PDB file of C-alpha atoms in Angstrom:
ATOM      1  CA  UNK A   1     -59.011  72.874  31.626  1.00 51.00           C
ATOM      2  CA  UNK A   2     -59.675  76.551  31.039  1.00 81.00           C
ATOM      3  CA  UNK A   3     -59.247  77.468  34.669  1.00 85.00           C
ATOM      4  CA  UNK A   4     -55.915  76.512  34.023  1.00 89.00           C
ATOM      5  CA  UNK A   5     -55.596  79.068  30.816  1.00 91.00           C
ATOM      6  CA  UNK A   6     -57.387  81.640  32.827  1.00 92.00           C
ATOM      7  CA  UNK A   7     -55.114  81.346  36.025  1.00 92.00           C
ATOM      8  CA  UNK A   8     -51.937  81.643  33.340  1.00 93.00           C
ATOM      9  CA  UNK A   9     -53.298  84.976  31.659  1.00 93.00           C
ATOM     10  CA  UNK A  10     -54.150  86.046  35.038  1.00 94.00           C
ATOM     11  CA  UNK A  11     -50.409  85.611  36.426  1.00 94.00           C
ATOM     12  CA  UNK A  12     -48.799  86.636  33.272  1.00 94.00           C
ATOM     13  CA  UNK A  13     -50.925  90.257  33.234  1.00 93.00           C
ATOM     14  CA  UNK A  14     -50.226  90.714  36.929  1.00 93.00           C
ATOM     15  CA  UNK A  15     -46.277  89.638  36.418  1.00 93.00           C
ATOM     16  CA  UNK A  16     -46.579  92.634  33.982  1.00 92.00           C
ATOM     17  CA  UNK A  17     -47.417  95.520  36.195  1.00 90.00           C
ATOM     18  CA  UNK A  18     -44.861  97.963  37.317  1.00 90.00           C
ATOM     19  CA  UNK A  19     -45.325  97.263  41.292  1.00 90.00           C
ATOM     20  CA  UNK A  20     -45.162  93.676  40.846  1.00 91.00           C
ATOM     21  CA  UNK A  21     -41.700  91.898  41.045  1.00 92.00           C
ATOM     22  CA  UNK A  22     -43.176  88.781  41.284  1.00 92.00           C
ATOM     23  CA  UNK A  23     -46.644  86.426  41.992  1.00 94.00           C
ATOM     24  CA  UNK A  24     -47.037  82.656  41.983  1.00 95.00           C
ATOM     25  CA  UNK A  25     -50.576  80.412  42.529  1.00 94.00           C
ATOM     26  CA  UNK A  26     -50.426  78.017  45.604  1.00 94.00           C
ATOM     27  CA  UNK A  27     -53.266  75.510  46.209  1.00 92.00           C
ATOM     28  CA  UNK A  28     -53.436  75.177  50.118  1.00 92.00           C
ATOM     29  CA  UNK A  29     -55.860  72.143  50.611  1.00 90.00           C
ATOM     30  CA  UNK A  30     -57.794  73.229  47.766  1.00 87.00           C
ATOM     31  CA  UNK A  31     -58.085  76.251  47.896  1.00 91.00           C
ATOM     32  CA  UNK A  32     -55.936  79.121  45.781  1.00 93.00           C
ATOM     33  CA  UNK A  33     -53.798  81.460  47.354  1.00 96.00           C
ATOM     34  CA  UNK A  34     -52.202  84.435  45.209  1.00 95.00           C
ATOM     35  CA  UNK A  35     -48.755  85.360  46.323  1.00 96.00           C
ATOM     36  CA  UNK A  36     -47.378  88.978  45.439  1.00 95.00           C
ATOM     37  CA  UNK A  37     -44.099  90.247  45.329  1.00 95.00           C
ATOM     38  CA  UNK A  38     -43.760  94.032  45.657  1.00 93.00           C
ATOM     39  CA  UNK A  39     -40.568  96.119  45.765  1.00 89.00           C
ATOM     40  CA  UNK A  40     -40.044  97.454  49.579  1.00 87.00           C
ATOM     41  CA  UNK A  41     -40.040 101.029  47.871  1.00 89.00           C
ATOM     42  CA  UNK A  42     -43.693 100.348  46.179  1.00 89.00           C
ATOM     43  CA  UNK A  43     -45.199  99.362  49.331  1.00 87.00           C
ATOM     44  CA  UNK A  44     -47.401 102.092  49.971  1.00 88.00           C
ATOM     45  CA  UNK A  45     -48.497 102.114  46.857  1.00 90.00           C
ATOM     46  CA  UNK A  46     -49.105  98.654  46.471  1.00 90.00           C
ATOM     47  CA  UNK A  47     -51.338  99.399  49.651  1.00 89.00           C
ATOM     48  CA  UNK A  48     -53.718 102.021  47.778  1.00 90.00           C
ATOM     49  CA  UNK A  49     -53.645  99.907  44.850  1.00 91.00           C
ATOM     50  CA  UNK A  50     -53.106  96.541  44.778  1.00 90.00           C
ATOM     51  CA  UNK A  51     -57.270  95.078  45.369  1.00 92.00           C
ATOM     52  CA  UNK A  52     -57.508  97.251  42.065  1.00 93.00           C
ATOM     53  CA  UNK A  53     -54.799  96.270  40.236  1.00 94.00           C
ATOM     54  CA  UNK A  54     -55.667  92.271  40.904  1.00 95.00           C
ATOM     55  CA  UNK A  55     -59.073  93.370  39.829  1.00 94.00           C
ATOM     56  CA  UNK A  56     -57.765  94.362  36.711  1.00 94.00           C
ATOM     57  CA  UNK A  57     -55.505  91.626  35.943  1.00 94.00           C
ATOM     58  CA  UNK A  58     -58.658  89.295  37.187  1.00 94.00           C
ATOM     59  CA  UNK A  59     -61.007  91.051  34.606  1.00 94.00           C
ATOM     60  CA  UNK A  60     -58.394  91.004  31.472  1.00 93.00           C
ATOM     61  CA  UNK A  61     -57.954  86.837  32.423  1.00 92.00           C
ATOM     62  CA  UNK A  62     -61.956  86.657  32.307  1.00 91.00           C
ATOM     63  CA  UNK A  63     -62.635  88.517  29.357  1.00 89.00           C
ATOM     64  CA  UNK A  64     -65.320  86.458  27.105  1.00 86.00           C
ATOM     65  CA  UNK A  65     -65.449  84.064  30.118  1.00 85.00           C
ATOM     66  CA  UNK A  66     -67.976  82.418  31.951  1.00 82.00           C
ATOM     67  CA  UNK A  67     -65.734  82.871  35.376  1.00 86.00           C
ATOM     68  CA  UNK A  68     -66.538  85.120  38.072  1.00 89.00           C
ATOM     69  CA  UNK A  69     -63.658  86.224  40.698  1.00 91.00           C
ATOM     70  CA  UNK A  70     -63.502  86.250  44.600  1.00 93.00           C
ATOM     71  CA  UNK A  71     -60.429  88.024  45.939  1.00 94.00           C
ATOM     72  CA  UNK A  72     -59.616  88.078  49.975  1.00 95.00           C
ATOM     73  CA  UNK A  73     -56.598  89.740  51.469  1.00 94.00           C
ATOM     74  CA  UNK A  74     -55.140  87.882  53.867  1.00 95.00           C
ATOM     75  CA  UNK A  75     -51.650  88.816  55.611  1.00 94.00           C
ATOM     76  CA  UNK A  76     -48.708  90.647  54.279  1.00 93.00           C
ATOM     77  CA  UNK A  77     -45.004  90.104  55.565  1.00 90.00           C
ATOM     78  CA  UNK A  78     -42.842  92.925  54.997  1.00 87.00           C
ATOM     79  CA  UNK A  79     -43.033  93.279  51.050  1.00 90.00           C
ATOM     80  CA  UNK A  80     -45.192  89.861  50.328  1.00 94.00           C
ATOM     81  CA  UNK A  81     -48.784  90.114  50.225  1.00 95.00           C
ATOM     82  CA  UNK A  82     -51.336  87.072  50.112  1.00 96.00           C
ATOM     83  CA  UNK A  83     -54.515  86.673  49.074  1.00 95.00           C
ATOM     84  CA  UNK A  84     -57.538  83.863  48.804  1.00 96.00           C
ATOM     85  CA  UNK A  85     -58.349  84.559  45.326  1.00 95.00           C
ATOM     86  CA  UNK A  86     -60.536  81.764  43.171  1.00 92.00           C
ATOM     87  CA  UNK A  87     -62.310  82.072  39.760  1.00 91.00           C
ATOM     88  CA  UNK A  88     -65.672  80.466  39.720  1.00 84.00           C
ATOM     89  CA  UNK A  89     -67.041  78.586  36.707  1.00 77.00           C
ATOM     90  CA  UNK A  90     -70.988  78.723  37.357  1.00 70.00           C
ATOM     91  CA  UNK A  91     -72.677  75.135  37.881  1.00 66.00           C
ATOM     92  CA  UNK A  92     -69.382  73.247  38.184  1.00 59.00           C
ATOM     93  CA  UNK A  93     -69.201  71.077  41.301  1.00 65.00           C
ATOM     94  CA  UNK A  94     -66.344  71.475  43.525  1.00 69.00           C
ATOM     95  CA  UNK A  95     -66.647  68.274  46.151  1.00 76.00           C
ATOM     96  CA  UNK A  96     -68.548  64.331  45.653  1.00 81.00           C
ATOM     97  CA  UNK A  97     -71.588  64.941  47.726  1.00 83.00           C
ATOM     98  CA  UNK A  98     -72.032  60.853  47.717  1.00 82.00           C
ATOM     99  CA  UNK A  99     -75.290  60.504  45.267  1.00 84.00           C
ATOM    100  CA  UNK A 100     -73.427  58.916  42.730  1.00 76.00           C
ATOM    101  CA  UNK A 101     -74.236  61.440  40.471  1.00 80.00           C
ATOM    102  CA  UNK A 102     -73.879  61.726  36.455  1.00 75.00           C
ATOM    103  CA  UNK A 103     -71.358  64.408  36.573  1.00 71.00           C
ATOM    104  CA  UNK A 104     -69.684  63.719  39.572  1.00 79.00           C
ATOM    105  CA  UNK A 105     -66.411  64.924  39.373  1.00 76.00           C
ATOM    106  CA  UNK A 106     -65.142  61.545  40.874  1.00 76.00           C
ATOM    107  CA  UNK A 107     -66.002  60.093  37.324  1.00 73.00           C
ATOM    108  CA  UNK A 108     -64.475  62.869  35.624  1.00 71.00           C
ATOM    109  CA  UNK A 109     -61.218  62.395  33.216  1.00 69.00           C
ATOM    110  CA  UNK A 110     -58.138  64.090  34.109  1.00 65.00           C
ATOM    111  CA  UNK A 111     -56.748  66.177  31.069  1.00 55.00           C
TER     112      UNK A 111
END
């Protein structure tokens, strides 16, 4: 799935940067949560510029992409930070809405 490829170049570019020490993915009942590592040293400046830096990373993992990004902060323990952040591929359906539909993603193949 190219989600998957995107998520990859998205955690690899972000593993890069110089504040990060470390990020995973974790899918909390569907939905994506970023976990990032920083340094206790870099925390203030992971403060002014993490949003941007994800951005970034987000638009590098997009590039030539039909994906859009939605990032959320959500809590931050000490020197981890967490976020709701989810790329969107346009007209792909995310639940079974129970019409039996053609593309229903009950009926789709799992790669």
């Amino acid at each position: 799935m190219e989600l998957e490829q995107i998520w990859s170049t998205f955690l690899n570019e972000l593993k890069e940067d110089e504040l990060v020490e470390g990020c995973f993915r974790k899918n909390i009942t569907g939905i994506p949560f970023l976990y990032v590592h920083v340094s206790e040293e870099k925390v203030p400046e992971w403060d002014s510029k993490g949003s941007a830096i994800i951005a970034a990373c987000s638009k590098k993992a997009m590039f030539r992409k039909k994906v859009t990004v939605e990032t959320h902060f959500v809590r931050q323990a000490q020197n981890q930070y967490v976020y709701r952040h989810r790329f969107f591929v346009p007209q792909e359906k995310m639940f079974c809405c129970g019409n039996l539909c053609e593309d229903c993603i009950r009926l789709r193949k799992k790669s």
